[in-house]
JSON list of C-alpha atoms in Angstrom, two decimals:
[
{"chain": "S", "resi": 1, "resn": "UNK", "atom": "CA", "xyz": [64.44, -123.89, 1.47]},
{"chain": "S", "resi": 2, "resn": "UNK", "atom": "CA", "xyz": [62.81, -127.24, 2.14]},
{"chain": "S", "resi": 3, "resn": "UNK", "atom": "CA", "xyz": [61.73, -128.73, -1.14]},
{"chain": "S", "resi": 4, "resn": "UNK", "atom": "CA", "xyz": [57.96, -129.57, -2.45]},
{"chain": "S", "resi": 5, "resn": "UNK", "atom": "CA", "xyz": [56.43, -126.84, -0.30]},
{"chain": "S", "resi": 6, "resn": "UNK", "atom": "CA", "xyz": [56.38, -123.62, -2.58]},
{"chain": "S", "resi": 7, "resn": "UNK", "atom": "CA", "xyz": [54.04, -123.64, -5.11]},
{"chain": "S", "resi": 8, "resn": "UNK", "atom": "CA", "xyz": [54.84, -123.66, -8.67]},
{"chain": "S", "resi": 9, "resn": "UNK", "atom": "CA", "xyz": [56.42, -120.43, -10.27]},
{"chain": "S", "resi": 10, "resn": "UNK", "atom": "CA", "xyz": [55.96, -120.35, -14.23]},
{"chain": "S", "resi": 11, "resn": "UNK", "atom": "CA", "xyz": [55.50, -117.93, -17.35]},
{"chain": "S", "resi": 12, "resn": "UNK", "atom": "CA", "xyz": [51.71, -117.16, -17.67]},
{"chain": "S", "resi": 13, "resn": "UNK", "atom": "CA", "xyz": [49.58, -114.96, -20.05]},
{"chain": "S", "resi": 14, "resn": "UNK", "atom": "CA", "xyz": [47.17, -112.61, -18.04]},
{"chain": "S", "resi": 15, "resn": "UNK", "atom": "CA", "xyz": [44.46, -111.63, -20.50]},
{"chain": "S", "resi": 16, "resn": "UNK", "atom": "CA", "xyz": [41.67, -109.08, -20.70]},
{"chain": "S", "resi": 17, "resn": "UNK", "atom": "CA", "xyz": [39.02, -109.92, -23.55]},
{"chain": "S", "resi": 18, "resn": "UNK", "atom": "CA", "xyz": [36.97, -106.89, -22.82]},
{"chain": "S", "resi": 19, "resn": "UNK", "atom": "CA", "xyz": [39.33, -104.50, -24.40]},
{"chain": "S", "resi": 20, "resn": "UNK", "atom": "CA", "xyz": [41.79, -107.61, -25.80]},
{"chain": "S", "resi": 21, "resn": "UNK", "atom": "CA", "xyz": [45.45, -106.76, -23.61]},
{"chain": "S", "resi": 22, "resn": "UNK", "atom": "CA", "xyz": [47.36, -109.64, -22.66]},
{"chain": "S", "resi": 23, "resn": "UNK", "atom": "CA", "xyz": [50.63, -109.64, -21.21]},
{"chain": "S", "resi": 24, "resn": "UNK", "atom": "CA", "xyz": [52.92, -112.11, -20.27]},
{"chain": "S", "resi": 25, "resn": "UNK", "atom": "CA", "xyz": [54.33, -112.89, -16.75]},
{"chain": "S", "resi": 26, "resn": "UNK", "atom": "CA", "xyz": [55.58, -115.63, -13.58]},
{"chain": "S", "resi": 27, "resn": "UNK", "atom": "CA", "xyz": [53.05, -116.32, -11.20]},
{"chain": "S", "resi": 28, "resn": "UNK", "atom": "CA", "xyz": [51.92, -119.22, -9.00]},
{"chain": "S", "resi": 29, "resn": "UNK", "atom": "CA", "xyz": [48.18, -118.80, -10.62]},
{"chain": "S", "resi": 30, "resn": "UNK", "atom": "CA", "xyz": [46.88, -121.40, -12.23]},
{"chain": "S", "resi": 31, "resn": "UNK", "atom": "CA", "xyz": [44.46, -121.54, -15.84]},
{"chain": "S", "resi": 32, "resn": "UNK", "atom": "CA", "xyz": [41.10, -122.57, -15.49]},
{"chain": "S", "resi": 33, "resn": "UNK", "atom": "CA", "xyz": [40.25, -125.77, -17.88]},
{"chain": "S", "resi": 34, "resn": "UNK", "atom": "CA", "xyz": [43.88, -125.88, -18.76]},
{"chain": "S", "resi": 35, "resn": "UNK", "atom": "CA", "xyz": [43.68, -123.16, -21.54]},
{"chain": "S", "resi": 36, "resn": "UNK", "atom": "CA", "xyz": [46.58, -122.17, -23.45]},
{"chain": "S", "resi": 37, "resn": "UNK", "atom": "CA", "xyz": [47.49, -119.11, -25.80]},
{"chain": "S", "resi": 38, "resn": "UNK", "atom": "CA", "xyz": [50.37, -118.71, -27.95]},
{"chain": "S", "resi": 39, "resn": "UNK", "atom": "CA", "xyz": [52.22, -115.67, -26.80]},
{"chain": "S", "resi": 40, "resn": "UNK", "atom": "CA", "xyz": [54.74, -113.83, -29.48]},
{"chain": "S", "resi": 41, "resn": "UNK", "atom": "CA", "xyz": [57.70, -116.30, -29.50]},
{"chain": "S", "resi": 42, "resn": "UNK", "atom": "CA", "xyz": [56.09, -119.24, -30.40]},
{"chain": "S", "resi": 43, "resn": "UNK", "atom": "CA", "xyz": [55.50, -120.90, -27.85]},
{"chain": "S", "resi": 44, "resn": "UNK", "atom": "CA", "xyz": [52.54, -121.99, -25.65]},
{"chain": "S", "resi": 45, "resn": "UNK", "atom": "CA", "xyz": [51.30, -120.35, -22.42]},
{"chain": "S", "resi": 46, "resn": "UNK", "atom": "CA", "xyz": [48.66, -121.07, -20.18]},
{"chain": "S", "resi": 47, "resn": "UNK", "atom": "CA", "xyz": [46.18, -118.05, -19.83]},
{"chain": "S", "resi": 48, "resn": "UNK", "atom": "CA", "xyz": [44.63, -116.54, -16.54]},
{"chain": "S", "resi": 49, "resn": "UNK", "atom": "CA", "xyz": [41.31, -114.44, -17.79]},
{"chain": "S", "resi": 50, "resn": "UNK", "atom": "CA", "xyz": [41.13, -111.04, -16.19]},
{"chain": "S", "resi": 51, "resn": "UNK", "atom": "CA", "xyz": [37.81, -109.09, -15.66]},
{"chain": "S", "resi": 52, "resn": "UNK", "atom": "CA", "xyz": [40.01, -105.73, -15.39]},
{"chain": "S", "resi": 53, "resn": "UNK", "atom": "CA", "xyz": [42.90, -104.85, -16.24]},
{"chain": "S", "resi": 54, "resn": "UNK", "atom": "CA", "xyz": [45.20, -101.52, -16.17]},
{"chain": "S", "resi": 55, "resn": "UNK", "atom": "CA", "xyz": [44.05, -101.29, -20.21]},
{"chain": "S", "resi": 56, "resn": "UNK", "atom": "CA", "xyz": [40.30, -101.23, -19.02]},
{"chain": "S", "resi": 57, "resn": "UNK", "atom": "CA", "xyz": [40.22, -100.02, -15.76]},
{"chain": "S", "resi": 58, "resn": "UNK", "atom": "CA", "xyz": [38.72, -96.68, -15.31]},
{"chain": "S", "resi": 59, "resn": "UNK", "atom": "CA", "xyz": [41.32, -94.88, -13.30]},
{"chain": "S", "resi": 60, "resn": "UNK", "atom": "CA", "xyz": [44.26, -96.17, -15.56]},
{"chain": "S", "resi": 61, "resn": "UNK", "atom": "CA", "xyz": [42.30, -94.45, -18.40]},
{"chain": "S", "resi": 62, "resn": "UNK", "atom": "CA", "xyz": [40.62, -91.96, -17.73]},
{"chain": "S", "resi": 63, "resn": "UNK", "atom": "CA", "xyz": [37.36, -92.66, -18.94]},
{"chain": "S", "resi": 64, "resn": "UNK", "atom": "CA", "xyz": [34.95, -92.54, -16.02]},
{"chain": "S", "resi": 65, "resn": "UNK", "atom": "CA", "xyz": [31.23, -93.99, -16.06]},
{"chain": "S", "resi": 66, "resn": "UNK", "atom": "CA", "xyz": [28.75, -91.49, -14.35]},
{"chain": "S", "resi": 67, "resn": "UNK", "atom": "CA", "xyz": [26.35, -93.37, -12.37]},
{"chain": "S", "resi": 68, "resn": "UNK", "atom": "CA", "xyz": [23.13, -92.39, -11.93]},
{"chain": "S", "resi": 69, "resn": "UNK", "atom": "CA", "xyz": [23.33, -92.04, -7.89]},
{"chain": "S", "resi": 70, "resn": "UNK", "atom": "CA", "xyz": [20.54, -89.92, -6.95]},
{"chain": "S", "resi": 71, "resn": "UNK", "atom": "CA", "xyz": [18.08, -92.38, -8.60]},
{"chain": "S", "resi": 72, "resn": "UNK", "atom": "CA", "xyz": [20.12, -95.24, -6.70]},
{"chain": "S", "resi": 73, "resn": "UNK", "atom": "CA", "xyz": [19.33, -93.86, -3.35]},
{"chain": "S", "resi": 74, "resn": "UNK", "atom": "CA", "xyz": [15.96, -92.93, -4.15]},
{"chain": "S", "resi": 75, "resn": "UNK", "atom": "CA", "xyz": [15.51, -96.54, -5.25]},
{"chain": "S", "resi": 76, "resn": "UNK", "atom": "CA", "xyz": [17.10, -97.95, -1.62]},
{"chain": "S", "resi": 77, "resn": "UNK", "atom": "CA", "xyz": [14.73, -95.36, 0.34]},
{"chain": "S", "resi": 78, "resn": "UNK", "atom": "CA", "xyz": [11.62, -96.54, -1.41]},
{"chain": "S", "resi": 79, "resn": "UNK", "atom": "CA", "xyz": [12.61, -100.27, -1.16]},
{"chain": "S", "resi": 80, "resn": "UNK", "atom": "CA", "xyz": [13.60, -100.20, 2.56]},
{"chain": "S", "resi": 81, "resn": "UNK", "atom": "CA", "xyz": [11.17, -97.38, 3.68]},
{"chain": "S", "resi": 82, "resn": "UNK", "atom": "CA", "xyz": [13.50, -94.91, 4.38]},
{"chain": "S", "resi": 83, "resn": "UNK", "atom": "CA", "xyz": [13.11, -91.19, 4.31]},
{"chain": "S", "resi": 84, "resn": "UNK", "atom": "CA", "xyz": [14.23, -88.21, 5.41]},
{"chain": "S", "resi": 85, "resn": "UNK", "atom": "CA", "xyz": [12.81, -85.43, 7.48]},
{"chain": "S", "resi": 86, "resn": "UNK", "atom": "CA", "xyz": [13.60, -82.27, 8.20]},
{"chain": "S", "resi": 87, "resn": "UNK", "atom": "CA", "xyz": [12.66, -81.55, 11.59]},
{"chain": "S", "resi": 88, "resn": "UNK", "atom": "CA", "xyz": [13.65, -77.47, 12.49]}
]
């Protein structure tokens, strides 16, 4: 493999604040503002924020938001004009 053309491979903490779950991992992502967590052994990790996460994502636990969609696409037809018609 040439050299200086893969990007850099390291230990990083993936963390979701919304239900606190962090893990750690090796990935080529980098931490925004150069934050850092220490992770379990001591030492220091940088930390990539997550906005979901298997911990918090719906599917992964079964808790399931009911949206209100009938009042969504009433909403869309009154804002855009459309409606339906039932021509027999």
């Amino acid at each position: 493999m040439k050299d200086g053309i893969h990007p850099d491979y390291k230990q990083v903490i993936f963390f979701d604040a919304s239900v606190d779950f962090k893990f750690l991992t090796r990935s080529t992502m980098t931490a925004r503002g150069g934050e850092t967590m220490k992770w379990t052994d001591g030492k220091e990790y940088p930390v990539v924020r997550l906005d979901v996460s298997s911990e918090s994502h719906p599917f992964y636990t079964g808790k399931q938001k009911v949206l209100d969609t009938a009042g969504r696409v009433e909403k869309f037809r009154q804002k855009y004009g459309m409606y339906t018609s039932n021509k027999g």
